């Protein structure tokens, strides 16, 4: 358990709760945007974030993280900062939200097929370790 917890804290390894890039954690990991600006110099001029008008309801604004989600940045900001998707900065490779949804859907399907002996009364997974695992395999 300790090794898994360290991997979890380091955001490496398998963690069903942090599937895909979690952009909301950006203020924790790269508050000033210096990491992205260093390793992606094409985004150096990009603002950290902007407040954009809410277009669906027409009420209020919402924040766009231009540095970590350049594909969501309005065109006028892209022009001002010389960022052209597909030319100076690559297009988005995948939709992590869609991937995350598919992952959880698949996990729910698979877990529904597990025998009741693999889940405790609170719905937590039971994983045999050590000799228990050897007995189940052998």
C-alpha atoms as a printed R data frame, in Angstrom:
    type eleno elety resid chain resno       x       y       z
1   ATOM     1    CA   UNK     A     1   0.000   0.000   0.000
2   ATOM     2    CA   UNK     A     2   2.783   2.466   0.796
3   ATOM     3    CA   UNK     A     3   4.355   2.186  -2.681
4   ATOM     4    CA   UNK     A     4   0.963   2.763  -4.280
5   ATOM     5    CA   UNK     A     5   0.294   5.751  -2.070
6   ATOM     6    CA   UNK     A     6   3.624   7.321  -3.041
7   ATOM     7    CA   UNK     A     7   2.862   6.746  -6.715
8   ATOM     8    CA   UNK     A     8  -0.536   8.304  -6.145
9   ATOM     9    CA   UNK     A     9   0.964  11.377  -4.447
10  ATOM    10    CA   UNK     A    10   3.449  11.751  -7.293
11  ATOM    11    CA   UNK     A    11   0.637  11.480  -9.855
12  ATOM    12    CA   UNK     A    12   2.272   8.489 -11.543
13  ATOM    13    CA   UNK     A    13   1.019   4.950 -11.981
14  ATOM    14    CA   UNK     A    14  -2.567   3.751 -12.118
15  ATOM    15    CA   UNK     A    15  -5.020   5.928 -10.244
16  ATOM    16    CA   UNK     A    16  -8.683   5.641 -11.220
17  ATOM    17    CA   UNK     A    17  -9.474   9.055  -9.757
18  ATOM    18    CA   UNK     A    18  -6.928  11.005 -11.794
19  ATOM    19    CA   UNK     A    19  -7.440   9.586 -15.251
20  ATOM    20    CA   UNK     A    20  -6.339  12.059 -17.893
21  ATOM    21    CA   UNK     A    21  -4.898  15.502 -17.355
22  ATOM    22    CA   UNK     A    22  -6.481  17.324 -14.442
23  ATOM    23    CA   UNK     A    23  -6.217  20.967 -15.460
24  ATOM    24    CA   UNK     A    24  -7.829  22.113 -12.226
25  ATOM    25    CA   UNK     A    25  -4.668  21.061 -10.388
26  ATOM    26    CA   UNK     A    26  -2.575  23.459 -12.451
27  ATOM    27    CA   UNK     A    27  -2.488  26.180  -9.766
28  ATOM    28    CA   UNK     A    28  -0.929  23.635  -7.435
29  ATOM    29    CA   UNK     A    29   1.742  22.369  -9.847
30  ATOM    30    CA   UNK     A    30   2.492  25.406 -12.044
31  ATOM    31    CA   UNK     A    31   0.878  28.460 -10.491
32  ATOM    32    CA   UNK     A    32   2.902  31.043 -12.452
33  ATOM    33    CA   UNK     A    33   2.940  29.024 -15.691
34  ATOM    34    CA   UNK     A    34   6.746  29.025 -15.705
35  ATOM    35    CA   UNK     A    35   6.983  25.287 -16.453
36  ATOM    36    CA   UNK     A    36   4.848  25.515 -19.596
37  ATOM    37    CA   UNK     A    37   6.477  28.739 -20.737
38  ATOM    38    CA   UNK     A    38   9.896  27.149 -20.350
39  ATOM    39    CA   UNK     A    39   9.146  23.880 -22.153
40  ATOM    40    CA   UNK     A    40   6.656  25.282 -24.684
41  ATOM    41    CA   UNK     A    41   8.225  28.581 -25.726
42  ATOM    42    CA   UNK     A    42   5.581  29.005 -28.436
43  ATOM    43    CA   UNK     A    43   3.140  29.735 -25.566
44  ATOM    44    CA   UNK     A    44   5.371  32.307 -23.824
45  ATOM    45    CA   UNK     A    45   3.163  35.278 -24.796
46  ATOM    46    CA   UNK     A    46  -0.072  33.483 -23.892
47  ATOM    47    CA   UNK     A    47  -1.891  34.912 -20.855
48  ATOM    48    CA   UNK     A    48  -2.367  32.575 -17.898
49  ATOM    49    CA   UNK     A    49  -6.123  32.797 -18.177
50  ATOM    50    CA   UNK     A    50  -8.908  35.064 -19.324
51  ATOM    51    CA   UNK     A    51 -12.496  35.649 -18.305
52  ATOM    52    CA   UNK     A    52 -14.731  34.929 -21.282
53  ATOM    53    CA   UNK     A    53 -18.426  35.777 -21.564
54  ATOM    54    CA   UNK     A    54 -20.849  32.916 -20.999
55  ATOM    55    CA   UNK     A    55 -22.421  32.555 -24.451
56  ATOM    56    CA   UNK     A    56 -25.055  29.854 -23.879
57  ATOM    57    CA   UNK     A    57 -27.005  31.717 -21.205
58  ATOM    58    CA   UNK     A    58 -25.517  35.140 -21.873
59  ATOM    59    CA   UNK     A    59 -25.038  35.691 -18.140
60  ATOM    60    CA   UNK     A    60 -21.680  36.159 -16.434
61  ATOM    61    CA   UNK     A    61 -18.242  34.910 -17.399
62  ATOM    62    CA   UNK     A    62 -16.113  31.803 -17.057
63  ATOM    63    CA   UNK     A    63 -12.358  31.400 -16.810
64  ATOM    64    CA   UNK     A    64 -10.346  29.899 -19.681
65  ATOM    65    CA   UNK     A    65  -6.882  28.601 -18.828
66  ATOM    66    CA   UNK     A    66  -5.083  29.748 -21.984
67  ATOM    67    CA   UNK     A    67  -1.730  28.317 -21.000
68  ATOM    68    CA   UNK     A    68  -2.880  24.773 -20.255
69  ATOM    69    CA   UNK     A    69  -5.784  24.677 -22.701
70  ATOM    70    CA   UNK     A    70  -4.628  26.728 -25.682
71  ATOM    71    CA   UNK     A    71  -7.243  25.048 -27.920
72  ATOM    72    CA   UNK     A    72  -9.941  26.777 -25.816
73  ATOM    73    CA   UNK     A    73  -8.405  30.230 -26.173
74  ATOM    74    CA   UNK     A    74 -10.439  32.722 -28.257
75  ATOM    75    CA   UNK     A    75  -9.115  33.464 -31.739
76  ATOM    76    CA   UNK     A    76  -8.303  37.105 -31.019
77  ATOM    77    CA   UNK     A    77  -5.979  36.115 -28.147
78  ATOM    78    CA   UNK     A    78  -4.376  33.455 -30.357
79  ATOM    79    CA   UNK     A    79  -3.644  36.082 -33.014
80  ATOM    80    CA   UNK     A    80  -2.209  38.543 -30.482
81  ATOM    81    CA   UNK     A    81   0.155  35.882 -29.111
82  ATOM    82    CA   UNK     A    82   1.183  34.442 -32.518
83  ATOM    83    CA   UNK     A    83  -0.175  31.001 -31.661
84  ATOM    84    CA   UNK     A    84  -1.707  29.172 -34.622
85  ATOM    85    CA   UNK     A    85  -3.049  25.721 -33.869
86  ATOM    86    CA   UNK     A    86  -1.630  23.209 -36.312
87  ATOM    87    CA   UNK     A    87   1.276  25.501 -37.274
88  ATOM    88    CA   UNK     A    88   3.051  27.043 -34.291
89  ATOM    89    CA   UNK     A    89   1.393  24.765 -31.733
90  ATOM    90    CA   UNK     A    90  -0.064  21.281 -32.375
91  ATOM    91    CA   UNK     A    91  -3.765  20.522 -32.414
92  ATOM    92    CA   UNK     A    92  -5.210  18.805 -29.385
93  ATOM    93    CA   UNK     A    93  -4.355  15.105 -29.563
94  ATOM    94    CA   UNK     A    94  -7.338  13.713 -27.658
95  ATOM    95    CA   UNK     A    95 -10.322  14.770 -25.601
96  ATOM    96    CA   UNK     A    96  -9.327  13.751 -22.084
97  ATOM    97    CA   UNK     A    97 -12.850  14.251 -20.705
98  ATOM    98    CA   UNK     A    98 -14.285  11.854 -23.249
99  ATOM    99    CA   UNK     A    99 -11.469   9.383 -22.550
100 ATOM   100    CA   UNK     A   100 -12.087   9.651 -18.814
101 ATOM   101    CA   UNK     A   101 -15.813   9.016 -19.274
102 ATOM   102    CA   UNK     A   102 -15.142   5.953 -21.426
103 ATOM   103    CA   UNK     A   103 -12.610   4.659 -18.902
104 ATOM   104    CA   UNK     A   104 -15.038   4.914 -15.975
105 ATOM   105    CA   UNK     A   105 -17.840   3.373 -18.020
106 ATOM   106    CA   UNK     A   106 -15.604   0.402 -18.890
107 ATOM   107    CA   UNK     A   107 -14.445   0.070 -15.271
108 ATOM   108    CA   UNK     A   108 -18.055   0.025 -14.018
109 ATOM   109    CA   UNK     A   109 -18.946  -2.663 -16.579
110 ATOM   110    CA   UNK     A   110 -15.956  -4.826 -15.646
111 ATOM   111    CA   UNK     A   111 -16.484  -4.442 -11.919
112 ATOM   112    CA   UNK     A   112 -20.132  -5.448 -12.266
113 ATOM   113    CA   UNK     A   113 -18.873  -8.840 -13.546
114 ATOM   114    CA   UNK     A   114 -16.622  -9.493 -10.535
115 ATOM   115    CA   UNK     A   115 -17.742 -12.160  -8.062
116 ATOM   116    CA   UNK     A   116 -19.068 -10.864  -4.743
117 ATOM   117    CA   UNK     A   117 -15.995 -12.353  -3.042
118 ATOM   118    CA   UNK     A   118 -13.900  -9.610  -4.706
119 ATOM   119    CA   UNK     A   119 -15.890  -6.727  -3.167
120 ATOM   120    CA   UNK     A   120 -16.556  -5.940   0.489
121 ATOM   121    CA   UNK     A   121 -19.861  -4.769   1.996
122 ATOM   122    CA   UNK     A   122 -18.960  -1.101   1.319
123 ATOM   123    CA   UNK     A   123 -18.261  -1.678  -2.400
124 ATOM   124    CA   UNK     A   124 -14.465  -1.609  -2.097
125 ATOM   125    CA   UNK     A   125 -12.260  -3.931  -4.137
126 ATOM   126    CA   UNK     A   126 -10.646  -6.831  -2.320
127 ATOM   127    CA   UNK     A   127  -7.283  -7.786  -3.751
128 ATOM   128    CA   UNK     A   128  -5.640 -10.947  -2.428
129 ATOM   129    CA   UNK     A   129  -1.986 -10.430  -1.494
130 ATOM   130    CA   UNK     A   130   0.886 -12.723  -0.654
131 ATOM   131    CA   UNK     A   131  -0.117 -16.307   0.066
132 ATOM   132    CA   UNK     A   132  -3.795 -15.521  -0.475
133 ATOM   133    CA   UNK     A   133  -2.950 -14.562  -4.055
134 ATOM   134    CA   UNK     A   134  -0.840 -17.681  -4.574
135 ATOM   135    CA   UNK     A   135  -3.690 -19.890  -3.272
136 ATOM   136    CA   UNK     A   136  -6.177 -18.271  -5.674
137 ATOM   137    CA   UNK     A   137  -3.835 -18.589  -8.657
138 ATOM   138    CA   UNK     A   138  -2.469 -22.056  -7.906
